[in-house]
mmCIF file of C-alpha atoms in Angstrom:
data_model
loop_
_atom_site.group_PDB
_atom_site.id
_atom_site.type_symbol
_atom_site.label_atom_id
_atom_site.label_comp_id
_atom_site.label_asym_id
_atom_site.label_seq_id
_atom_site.Cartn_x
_atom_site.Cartn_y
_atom_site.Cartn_z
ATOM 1 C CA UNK A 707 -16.637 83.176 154.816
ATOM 2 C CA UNK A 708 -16.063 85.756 157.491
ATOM 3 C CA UNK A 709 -18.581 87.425 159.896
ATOM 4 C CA UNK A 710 -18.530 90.694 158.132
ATOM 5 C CA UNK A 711 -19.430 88.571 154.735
ATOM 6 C CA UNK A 712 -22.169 86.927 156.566
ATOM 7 C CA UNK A 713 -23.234 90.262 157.876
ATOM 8 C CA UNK A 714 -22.990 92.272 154.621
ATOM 9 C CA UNK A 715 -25.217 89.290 152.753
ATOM 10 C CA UNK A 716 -28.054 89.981 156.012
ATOM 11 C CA UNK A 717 -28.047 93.486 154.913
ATOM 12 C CA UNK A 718 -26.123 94.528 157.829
ATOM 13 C CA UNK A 719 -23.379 96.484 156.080
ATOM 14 C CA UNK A 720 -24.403 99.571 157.406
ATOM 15 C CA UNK A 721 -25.794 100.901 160.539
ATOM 16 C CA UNK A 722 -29.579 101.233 161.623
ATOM 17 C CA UNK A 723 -29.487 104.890 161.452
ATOM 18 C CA UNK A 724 -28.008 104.884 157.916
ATOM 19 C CA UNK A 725 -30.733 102.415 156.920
ATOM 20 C CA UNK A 726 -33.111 105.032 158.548
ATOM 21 C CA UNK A 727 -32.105 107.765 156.625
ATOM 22 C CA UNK A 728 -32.220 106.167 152.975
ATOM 23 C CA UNK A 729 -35.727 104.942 153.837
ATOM 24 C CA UNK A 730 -37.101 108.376 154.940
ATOM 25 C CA UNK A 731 -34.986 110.440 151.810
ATOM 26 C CA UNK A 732 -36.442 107.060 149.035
ATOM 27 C CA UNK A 733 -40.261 108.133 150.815
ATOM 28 C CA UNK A 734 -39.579 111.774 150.322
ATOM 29 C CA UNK A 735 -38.201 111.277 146.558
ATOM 30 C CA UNK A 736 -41.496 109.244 145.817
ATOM 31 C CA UNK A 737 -43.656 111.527 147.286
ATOM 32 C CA UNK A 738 -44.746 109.075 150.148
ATOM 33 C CA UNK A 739 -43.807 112.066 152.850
ATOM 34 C CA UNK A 740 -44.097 115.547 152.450
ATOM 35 C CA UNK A 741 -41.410 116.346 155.064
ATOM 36 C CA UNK A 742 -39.161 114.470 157.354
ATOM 37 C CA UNK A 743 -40.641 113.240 160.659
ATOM 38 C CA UNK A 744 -38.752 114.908 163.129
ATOM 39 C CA UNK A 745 -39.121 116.077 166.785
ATOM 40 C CA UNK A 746 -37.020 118.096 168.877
ATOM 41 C CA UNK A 747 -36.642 117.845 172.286
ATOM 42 C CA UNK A 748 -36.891 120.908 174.429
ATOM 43 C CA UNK A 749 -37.755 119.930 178.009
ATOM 44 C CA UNK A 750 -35.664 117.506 179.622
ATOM 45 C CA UNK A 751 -35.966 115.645 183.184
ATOM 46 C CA UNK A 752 -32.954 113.888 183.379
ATOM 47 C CA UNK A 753 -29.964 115.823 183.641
ATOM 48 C CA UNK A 754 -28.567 118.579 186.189
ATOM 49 C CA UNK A 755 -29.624 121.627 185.176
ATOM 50 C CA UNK A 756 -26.150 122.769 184.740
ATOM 51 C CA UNK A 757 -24.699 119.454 182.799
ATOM 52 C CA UNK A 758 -27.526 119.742 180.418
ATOM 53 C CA UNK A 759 -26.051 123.497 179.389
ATOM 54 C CA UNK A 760 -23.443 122.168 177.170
ATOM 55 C CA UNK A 761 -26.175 119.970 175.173
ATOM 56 C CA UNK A 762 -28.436 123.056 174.909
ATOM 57 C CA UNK A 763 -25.992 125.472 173.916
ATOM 58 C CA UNK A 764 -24.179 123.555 171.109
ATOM 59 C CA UNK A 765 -26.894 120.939 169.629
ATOM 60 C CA UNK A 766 -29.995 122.742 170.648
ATOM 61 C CA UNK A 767 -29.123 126.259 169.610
ATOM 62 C CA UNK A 768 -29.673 127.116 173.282
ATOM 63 C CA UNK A 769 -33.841 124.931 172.729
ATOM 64 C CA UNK A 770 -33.257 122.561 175.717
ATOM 65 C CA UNK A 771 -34.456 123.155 178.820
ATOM 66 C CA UNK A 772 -34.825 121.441 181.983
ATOM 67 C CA UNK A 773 -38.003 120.660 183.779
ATOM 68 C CA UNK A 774 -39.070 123.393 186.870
ATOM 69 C CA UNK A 775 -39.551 120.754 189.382
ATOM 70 C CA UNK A 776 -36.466 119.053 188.582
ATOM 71 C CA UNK A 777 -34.629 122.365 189.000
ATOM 72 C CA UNK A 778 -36.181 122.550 192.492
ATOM 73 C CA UNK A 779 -35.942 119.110 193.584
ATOM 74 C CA UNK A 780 -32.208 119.655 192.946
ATOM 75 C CA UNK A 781 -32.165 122.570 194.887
ATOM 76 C CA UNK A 782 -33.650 120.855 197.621
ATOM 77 C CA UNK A 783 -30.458 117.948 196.885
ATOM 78 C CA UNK A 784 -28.063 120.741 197.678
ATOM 79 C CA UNK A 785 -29.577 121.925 200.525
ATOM 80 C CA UNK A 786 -30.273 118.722 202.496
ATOM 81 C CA UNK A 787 -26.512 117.509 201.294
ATOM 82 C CA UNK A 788 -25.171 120.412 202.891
ATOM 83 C CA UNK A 789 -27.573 120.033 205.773
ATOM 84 C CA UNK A 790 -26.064 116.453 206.565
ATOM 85 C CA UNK A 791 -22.707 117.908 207.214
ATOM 86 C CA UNK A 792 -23.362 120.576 209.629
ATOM 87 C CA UNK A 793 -26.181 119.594 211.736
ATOM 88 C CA UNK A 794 -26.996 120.953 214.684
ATOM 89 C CA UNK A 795 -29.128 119.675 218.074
ATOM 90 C CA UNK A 796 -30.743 122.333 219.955
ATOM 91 C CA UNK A 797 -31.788 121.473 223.526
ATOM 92 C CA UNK A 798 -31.189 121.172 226.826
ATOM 93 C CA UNK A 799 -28.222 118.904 227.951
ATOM 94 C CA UNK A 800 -30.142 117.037 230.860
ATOM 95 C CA UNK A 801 -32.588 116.000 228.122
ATOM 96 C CA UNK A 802 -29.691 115.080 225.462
ATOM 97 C CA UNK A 803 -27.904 113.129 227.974
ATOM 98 C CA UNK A 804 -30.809 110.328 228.212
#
């Protein structure tokens, strides 16, 4: 007896997600569930504003957005990234030179 055997007698011969979707269609055929339950997501707090573009445009019909504050906490990123790099110490030299 192989794995996939053992598997296949377990009821594992198919994927979580397709087990998903034959329970919700058998509850909609039987009149358990009016409709399926599903949710779309539409505000997002993960991704750079600009990675999360290509998710919005082609599997969100353009639905996905991201989150204000992250947008400005990754403004502030930028800006303090750059800042690192070309710092500057304004003072006198006698009190620089301690």
């Amino acid at each position: 007896m192989t794995v996939v055997q053992t598997a296949e007698e377990y009821g594992y011969g198919q994927s979580l997600m397709e087990r998903l979707c034959r329970q919700l269609d058998g509850q909609l055929q039987n009149k358990v569930i009016d409709r399926l339950p599903v949710l779309r997501l539409t505000t997002q707090y993960r991704m750079h504003p600009e990675i999360c573009l290509f998710p919005s445009n082609y599997v969100y019909n353009r639905a996905l957005k991201t989150d204000m504050f992250l947008k400005s906490l990754q403004r502030l990123n930028v800006t303090l990234t750059r800042a690192k790099y070309s710092l500057f110490i304004l003072g006198h030299l006698k009190t620089l030179m301690c």
